[in-house]
Short mmCIF file of C-alpha atoms in Angstrom, two decimals:
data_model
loop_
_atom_site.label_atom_id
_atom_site.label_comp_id
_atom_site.label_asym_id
_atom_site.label_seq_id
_atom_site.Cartn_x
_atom_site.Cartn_y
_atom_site.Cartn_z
CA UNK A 1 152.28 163.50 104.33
CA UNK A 2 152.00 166.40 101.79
CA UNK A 3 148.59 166.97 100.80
CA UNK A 4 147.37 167.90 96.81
CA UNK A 5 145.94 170.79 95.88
CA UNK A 6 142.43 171.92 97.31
CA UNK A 7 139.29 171.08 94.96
CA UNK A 8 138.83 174.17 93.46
CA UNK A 9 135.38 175.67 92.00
CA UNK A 10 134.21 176.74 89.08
CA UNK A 11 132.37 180.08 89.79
CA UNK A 12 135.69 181.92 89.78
CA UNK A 13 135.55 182.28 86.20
CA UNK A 14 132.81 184.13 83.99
CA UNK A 15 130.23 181.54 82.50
CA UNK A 16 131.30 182.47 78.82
CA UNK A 17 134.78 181.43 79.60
CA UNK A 18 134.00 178.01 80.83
CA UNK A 19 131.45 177.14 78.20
CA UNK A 20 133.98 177.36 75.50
CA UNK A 21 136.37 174.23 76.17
CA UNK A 22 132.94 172.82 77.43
CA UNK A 23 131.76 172.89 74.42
CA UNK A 24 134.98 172.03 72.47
CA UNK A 25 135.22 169.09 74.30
CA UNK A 26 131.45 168.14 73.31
CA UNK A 27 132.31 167.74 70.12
CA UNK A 28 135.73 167.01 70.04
CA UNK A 29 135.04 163.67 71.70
CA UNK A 30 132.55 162.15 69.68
CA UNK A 31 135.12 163.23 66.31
CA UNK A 32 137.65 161.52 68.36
CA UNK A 33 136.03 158.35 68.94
CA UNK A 34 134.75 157.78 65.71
CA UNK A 35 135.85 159.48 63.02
CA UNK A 36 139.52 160.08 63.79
CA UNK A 37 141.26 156.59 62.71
CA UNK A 38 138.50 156.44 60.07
CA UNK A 39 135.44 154.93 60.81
CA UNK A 40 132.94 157.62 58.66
CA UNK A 41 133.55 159.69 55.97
CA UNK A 42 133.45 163.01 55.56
CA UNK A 43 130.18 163.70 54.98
CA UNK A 44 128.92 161.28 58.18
CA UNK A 45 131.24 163.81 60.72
CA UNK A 46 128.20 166.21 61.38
CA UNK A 47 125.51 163.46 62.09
CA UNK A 48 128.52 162.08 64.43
CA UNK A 49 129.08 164.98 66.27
CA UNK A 50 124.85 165.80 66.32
CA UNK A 51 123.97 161.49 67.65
CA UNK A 52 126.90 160.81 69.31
CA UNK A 53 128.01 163.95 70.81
CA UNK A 54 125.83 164.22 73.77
CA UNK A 55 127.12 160.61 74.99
CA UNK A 56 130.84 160.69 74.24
CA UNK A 57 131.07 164.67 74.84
CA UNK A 58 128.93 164.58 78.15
CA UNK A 59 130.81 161.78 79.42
CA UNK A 60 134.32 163.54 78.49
CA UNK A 61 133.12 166.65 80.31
CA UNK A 62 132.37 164.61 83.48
CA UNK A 63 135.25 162.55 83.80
CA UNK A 64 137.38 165.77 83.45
CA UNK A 65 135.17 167.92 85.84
CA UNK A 66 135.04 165.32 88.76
CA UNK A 67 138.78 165.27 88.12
CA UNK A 68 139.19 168.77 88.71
CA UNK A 69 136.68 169.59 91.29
CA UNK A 70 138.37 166.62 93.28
CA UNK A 71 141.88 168.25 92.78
CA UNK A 72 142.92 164.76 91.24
CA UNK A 73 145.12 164.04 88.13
CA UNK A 74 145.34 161.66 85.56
CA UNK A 75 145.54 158.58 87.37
CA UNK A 76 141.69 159.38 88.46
CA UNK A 77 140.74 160.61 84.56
CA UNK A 78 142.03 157.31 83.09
CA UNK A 79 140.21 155.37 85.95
CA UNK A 80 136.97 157.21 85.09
CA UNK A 81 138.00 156.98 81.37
CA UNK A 82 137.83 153.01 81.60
CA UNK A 83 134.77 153.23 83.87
CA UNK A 84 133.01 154.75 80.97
CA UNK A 85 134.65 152.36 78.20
CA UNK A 86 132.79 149.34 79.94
CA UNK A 87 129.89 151.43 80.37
CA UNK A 88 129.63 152.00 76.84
CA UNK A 89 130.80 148.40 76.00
CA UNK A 90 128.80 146.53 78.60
CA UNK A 91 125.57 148.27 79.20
CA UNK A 92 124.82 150.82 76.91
CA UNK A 93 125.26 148.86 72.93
CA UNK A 94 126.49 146.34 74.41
CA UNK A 95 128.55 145.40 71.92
CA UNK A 96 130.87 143.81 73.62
CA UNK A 97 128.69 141.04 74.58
CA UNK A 98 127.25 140.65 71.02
CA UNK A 99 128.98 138.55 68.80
CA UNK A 100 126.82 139.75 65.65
CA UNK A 101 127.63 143.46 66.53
CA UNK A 102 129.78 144.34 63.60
CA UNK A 103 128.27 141.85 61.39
CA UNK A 104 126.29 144.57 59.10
CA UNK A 105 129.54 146.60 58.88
CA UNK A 106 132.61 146.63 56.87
CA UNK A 107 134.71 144.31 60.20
CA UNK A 108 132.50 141.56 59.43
CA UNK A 109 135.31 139.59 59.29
CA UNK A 110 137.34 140.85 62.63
CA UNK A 111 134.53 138.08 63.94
CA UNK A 112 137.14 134.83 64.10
CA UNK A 113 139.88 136.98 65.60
CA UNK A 114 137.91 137.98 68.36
CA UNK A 115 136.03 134.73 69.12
CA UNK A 116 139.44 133.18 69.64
CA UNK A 117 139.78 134.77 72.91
CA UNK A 118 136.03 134.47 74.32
CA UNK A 119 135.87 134.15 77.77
CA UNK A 120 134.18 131.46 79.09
CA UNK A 121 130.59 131.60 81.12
CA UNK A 122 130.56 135.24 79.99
CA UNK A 123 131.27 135.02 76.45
CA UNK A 124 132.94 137.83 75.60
CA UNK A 125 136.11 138.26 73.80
CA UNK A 126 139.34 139.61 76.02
CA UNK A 127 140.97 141.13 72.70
CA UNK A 128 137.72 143.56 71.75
CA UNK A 129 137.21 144.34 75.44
CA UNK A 130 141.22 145.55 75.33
CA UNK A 131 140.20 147.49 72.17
CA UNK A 132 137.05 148.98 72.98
CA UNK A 133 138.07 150.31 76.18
CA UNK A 134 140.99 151.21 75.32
CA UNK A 135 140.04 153.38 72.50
CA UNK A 136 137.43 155.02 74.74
CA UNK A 137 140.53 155.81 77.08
CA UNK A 138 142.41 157.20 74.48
CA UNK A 139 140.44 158.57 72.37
CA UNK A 140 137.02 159.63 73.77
CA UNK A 141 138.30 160.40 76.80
CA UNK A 142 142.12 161.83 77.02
CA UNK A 143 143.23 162.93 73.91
CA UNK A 144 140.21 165.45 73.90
CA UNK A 145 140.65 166.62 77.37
CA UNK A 146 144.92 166.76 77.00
CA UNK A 147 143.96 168.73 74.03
CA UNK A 148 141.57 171.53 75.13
CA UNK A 149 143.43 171.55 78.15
CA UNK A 150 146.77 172.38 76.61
CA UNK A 151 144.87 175.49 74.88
CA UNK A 152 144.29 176.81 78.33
CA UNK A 153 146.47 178.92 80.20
CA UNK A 154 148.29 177.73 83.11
CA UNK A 155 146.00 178.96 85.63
CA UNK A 156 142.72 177.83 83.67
CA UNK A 157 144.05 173.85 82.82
CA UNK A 158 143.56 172.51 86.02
CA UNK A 159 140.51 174.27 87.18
CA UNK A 160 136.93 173.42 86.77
CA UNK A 161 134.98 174.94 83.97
CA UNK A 162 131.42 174.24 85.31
CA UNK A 163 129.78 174.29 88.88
CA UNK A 164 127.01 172.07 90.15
CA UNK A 165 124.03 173.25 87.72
CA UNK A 166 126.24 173.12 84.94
CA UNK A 167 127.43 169.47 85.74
CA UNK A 168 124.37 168.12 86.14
CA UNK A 169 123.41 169.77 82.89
CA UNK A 170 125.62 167.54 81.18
CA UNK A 171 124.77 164.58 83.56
CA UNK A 172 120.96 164.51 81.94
CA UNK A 173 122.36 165.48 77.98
CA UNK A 174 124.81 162.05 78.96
CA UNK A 175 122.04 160.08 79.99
CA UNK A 176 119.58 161.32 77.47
CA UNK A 177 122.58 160.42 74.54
CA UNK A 178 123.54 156.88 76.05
CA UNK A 179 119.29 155.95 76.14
CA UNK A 180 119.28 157.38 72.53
CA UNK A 181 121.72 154.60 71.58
CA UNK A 182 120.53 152.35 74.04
CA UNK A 183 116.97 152.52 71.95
CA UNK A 184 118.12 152.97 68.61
CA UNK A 185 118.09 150.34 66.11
CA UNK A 186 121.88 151.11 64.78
CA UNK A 187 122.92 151.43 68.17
CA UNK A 188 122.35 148.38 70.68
CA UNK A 189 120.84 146.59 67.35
CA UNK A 190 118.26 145.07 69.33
CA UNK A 191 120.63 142.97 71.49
CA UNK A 192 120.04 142.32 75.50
CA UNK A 193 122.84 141.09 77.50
CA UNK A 194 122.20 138.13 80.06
CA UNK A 195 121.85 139.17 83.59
CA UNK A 196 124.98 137.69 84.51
CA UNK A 197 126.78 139.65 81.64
CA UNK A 198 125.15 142.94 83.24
CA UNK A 199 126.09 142.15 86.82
CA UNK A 200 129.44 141.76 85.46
CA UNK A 201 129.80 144.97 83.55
CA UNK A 202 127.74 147.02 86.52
CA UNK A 203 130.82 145.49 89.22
CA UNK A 204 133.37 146.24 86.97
CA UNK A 205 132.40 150.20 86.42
CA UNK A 206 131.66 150.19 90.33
CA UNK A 207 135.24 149.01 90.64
CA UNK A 208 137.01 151.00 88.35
CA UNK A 209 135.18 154.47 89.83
CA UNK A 210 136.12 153.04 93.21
CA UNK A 211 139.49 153.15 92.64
CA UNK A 212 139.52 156.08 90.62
CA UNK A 213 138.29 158.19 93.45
CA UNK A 214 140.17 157.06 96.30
CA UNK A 215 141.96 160.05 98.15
CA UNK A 216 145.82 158.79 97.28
CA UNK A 217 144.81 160.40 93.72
CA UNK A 218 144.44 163.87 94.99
CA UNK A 219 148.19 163.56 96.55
CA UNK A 220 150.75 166.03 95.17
CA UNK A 221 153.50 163.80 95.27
CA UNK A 222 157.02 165.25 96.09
CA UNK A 223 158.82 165.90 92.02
CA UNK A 224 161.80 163.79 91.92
CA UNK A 225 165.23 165.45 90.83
CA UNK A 226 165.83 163.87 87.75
CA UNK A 227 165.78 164.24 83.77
CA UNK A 228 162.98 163.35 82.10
CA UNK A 229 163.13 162.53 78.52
CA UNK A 230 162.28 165.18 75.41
CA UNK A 231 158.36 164.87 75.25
CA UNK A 232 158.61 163.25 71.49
CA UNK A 233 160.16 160.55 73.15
CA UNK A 234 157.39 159.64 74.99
CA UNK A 235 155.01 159.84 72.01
CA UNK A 236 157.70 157.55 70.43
CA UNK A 237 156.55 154.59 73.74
CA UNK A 238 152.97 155.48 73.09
CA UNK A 239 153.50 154.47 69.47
CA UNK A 240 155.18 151.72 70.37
CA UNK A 241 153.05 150.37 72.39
CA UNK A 242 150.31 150.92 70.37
CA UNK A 243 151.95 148.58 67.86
CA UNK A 244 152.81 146.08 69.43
CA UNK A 245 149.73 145.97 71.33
CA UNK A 246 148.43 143.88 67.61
CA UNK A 247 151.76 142.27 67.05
CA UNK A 248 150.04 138.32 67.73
CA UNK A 249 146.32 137.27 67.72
CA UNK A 250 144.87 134.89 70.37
CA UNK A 251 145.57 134.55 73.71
CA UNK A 252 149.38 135.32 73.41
CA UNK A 253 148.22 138.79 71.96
CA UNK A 254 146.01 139.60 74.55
CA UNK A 255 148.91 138.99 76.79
CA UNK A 256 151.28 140.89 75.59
CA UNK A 257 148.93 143.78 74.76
CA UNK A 258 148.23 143.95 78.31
CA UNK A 259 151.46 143.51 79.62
CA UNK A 260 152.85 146.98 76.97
CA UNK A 261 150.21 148.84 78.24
CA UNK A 262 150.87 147.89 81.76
CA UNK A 263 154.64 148.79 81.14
CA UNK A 264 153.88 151.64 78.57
CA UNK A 265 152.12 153.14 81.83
CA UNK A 266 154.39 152.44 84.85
CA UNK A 267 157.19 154.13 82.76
CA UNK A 268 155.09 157.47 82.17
CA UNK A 269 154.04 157.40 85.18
CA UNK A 270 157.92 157.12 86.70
CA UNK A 271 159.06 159.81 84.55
CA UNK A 272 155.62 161.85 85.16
CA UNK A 273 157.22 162.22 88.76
CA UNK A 274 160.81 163.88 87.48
CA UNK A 275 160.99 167.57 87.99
CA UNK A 276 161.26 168.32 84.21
CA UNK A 277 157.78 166.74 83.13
CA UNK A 278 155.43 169.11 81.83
CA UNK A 279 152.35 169.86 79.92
CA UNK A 280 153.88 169.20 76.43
CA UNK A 281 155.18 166.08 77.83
CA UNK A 282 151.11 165.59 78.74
CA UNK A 283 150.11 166.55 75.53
CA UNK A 284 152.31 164.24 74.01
CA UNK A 285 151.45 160.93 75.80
CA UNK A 286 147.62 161.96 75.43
CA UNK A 287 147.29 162.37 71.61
CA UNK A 288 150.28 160.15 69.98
CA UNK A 289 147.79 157.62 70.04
CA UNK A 290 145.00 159.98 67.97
CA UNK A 291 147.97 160.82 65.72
CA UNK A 292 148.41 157.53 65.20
CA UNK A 293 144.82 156.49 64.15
CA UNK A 294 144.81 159.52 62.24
CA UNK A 295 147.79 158.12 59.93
CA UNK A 296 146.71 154.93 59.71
CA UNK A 297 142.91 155.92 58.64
CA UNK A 298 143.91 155.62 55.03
CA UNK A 299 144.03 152.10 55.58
CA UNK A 300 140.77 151.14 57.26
CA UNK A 301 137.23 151.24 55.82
CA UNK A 302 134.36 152.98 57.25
CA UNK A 303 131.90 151.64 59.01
CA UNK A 304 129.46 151.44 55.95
CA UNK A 305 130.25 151.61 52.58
CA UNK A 306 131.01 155.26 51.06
CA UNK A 307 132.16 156.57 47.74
CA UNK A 308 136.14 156.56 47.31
CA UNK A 309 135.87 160.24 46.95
CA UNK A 310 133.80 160.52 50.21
CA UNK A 311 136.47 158.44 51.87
CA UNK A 312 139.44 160.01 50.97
CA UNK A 313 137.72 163.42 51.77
CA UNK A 314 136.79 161.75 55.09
CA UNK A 315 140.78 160.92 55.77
CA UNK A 316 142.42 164.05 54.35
CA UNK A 317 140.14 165.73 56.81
CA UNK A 318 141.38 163.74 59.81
CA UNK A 319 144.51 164.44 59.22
CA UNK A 320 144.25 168.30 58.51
CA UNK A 321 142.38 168.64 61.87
CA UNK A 322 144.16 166.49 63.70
CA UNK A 323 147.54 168.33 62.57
CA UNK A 324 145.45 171.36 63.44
CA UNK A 325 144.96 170.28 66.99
CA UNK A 326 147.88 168.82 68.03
CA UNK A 327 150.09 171.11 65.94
CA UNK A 328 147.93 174.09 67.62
CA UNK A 329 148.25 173.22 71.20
CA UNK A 330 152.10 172.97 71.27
CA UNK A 331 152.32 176.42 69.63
CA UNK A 332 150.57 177.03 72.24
CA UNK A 333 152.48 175.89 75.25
CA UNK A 334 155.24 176.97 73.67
CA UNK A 335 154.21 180.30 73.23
CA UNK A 336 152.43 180.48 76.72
CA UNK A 337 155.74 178.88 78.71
CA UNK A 338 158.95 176.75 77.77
CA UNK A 339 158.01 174.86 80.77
CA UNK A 340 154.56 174.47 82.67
CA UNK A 341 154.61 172.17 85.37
CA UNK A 342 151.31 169.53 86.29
CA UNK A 343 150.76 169.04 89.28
CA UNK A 344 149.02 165.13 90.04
CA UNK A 345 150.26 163.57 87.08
#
């Protein structure tokens, strides 16, 4: 059976040339997760980036570098990427075991919808757990790493950026940032989880990393001869799904939010394995979703109450750097190759 590529290390390249998507991705993640469909405005970004970014950023860099020093692909940085959403959820603020988690914000009233699908004995509610780990997929964790990626060259993208030192570097700045929250009055909001709600969390990220690192991962699969469809299209079924994913509340809307994404997946994944899939088909699939958040963040309040002006600013400045990003990175793999090739998608 044809084997993947080898894990490859990271002290090929000079130190200054890793630390700079290392440090992109720091605080690219933390903008991504909150302030990119937004939640702040403008002048909460830097605080964001300064509280935040050692937990989000130091969890996007590890995800990606176990990836890469593994020789895996996405299927193993998704894995990881919902490992960490129910980290974040379950154990670290907890919020989504606490009903009264949003209740000082301005989604105070998001409370009903997501009570309506509690589960019972563990009382939390199957639509937020959807949400909040999906959001952490797609927007603390992939759309960042799709992006700096796709500013790399060919021969840099899948490679890691940091050796051991450096990764366990960001291993104590990650654990340092998730006790910060863990501790912090506006973070966990002086909630505790019952111990049954913990052990359930603690088997589920055990689970999810389980799977995510099983060998079939690092697999380059033979490329199937076949068309795949223009990259746009495939931001067109992200959208899609992303839409319909809050189409009905309840029970009937958890159902068929999982069963788009479920779909929304199998298909990229299918056409992932044509010969004609490449990194701006990647780069598509990983940030329609931020594009998506970005547009709609007109429409949704922050978190706390801001000034219209400070709002607006707040918006106008998620789109102009998401544009920025996204816009960016396809000049650049169009500029760099009309077709680059990824190997493990």
């Amino acid at each position: 059976m044809p084997t993947g590529p080898e894990p490859v290390t990271a002290g090929r390249l000079p130190l200054r040339r890793r630390l700079l998507p290392v440090i992109a991705l720091l605080l690219l993640a933390p903008w991504a997760a909150e302030c990119s469909w937004g939640g702040f405005a403008i002048d909460d970004f830097l605080p964001v980036l300064i509280f935040l970014g050692p937990m989000y950023g130091g969890a996007a860099i590890l995800v990606r570098e176990t990836a890469r020093h593994l020789g895996a692909g996405w299927p193993t940085i998704v894995l990881l990427a919902a490992a960490f959403g129910v980290l974040q959820a379950g154990l670290v603020d907890q919020s989504l075991f606490n009903s009264d988690f949003l209740d000082d914000t301005q989604y105070a009233d998001t409370r009903a919808a997501a009570e309506a699908t509690l589960v019972p004995g563990l009382e939390f509610s199957l639509r937020q757990a959807f949400d909040y780990v999906g959001n952490h997929i797609v927007l603390t964790i992939c759309a960042p790493i799709v992006l700096i990626e796709s500013f790399l060259g060919p021969e840099r993208r899948l490679r890691p950026w940091l050796g051991r030192p450096g990764i366990a570097v960001v291993g104590v700045l990650y654990l340092l940032g998730s006790l910060l929250v863990f501790s912090d009055s506006s973070g966990r909001k002086g909630f505790l989880a019952s111990p049954l709600q913990l052990a359930f969390a603690t088997v589920v990220v055990v689970a999810l990393v389980a799977v995510a690192l099983l060998p079939r991962w690092r697999r380059a699969f033979p490329r199937r001869s076949r068309r795949v469809p223009h990259p746009l299209w495939v931001g067109v079924l992200v959208v899609l799904v992303r839409f319909g994913a809050d189409l009905t509340p309840g029970w009937p809307g958890v159902a068929i939010a999982l069963s788009l994404a479920v779909a929304g997946g199998g298909l990229i994944a299918y056409w992932s394995s044509g010969s004609g899939w490449g990194q701006r088909h990647v780069l598509v699939a990983g940030t329609a979703g931020l594009v998506t958040a970005a547009a709609f963040a007109y429409l949704v309040p922050p978190y706390s109450p801001a000034s219209p002006a400070a709002a607006l600013a707040g918006d106008v400045a998620v789109t102009v750097i998401t544009v920025a990003l996204v816009g960016g990175a396809w000049w650049r793999l169009r500029r760099a190759s009309p077709a680059v090739h990824v190997v493990a998608s």
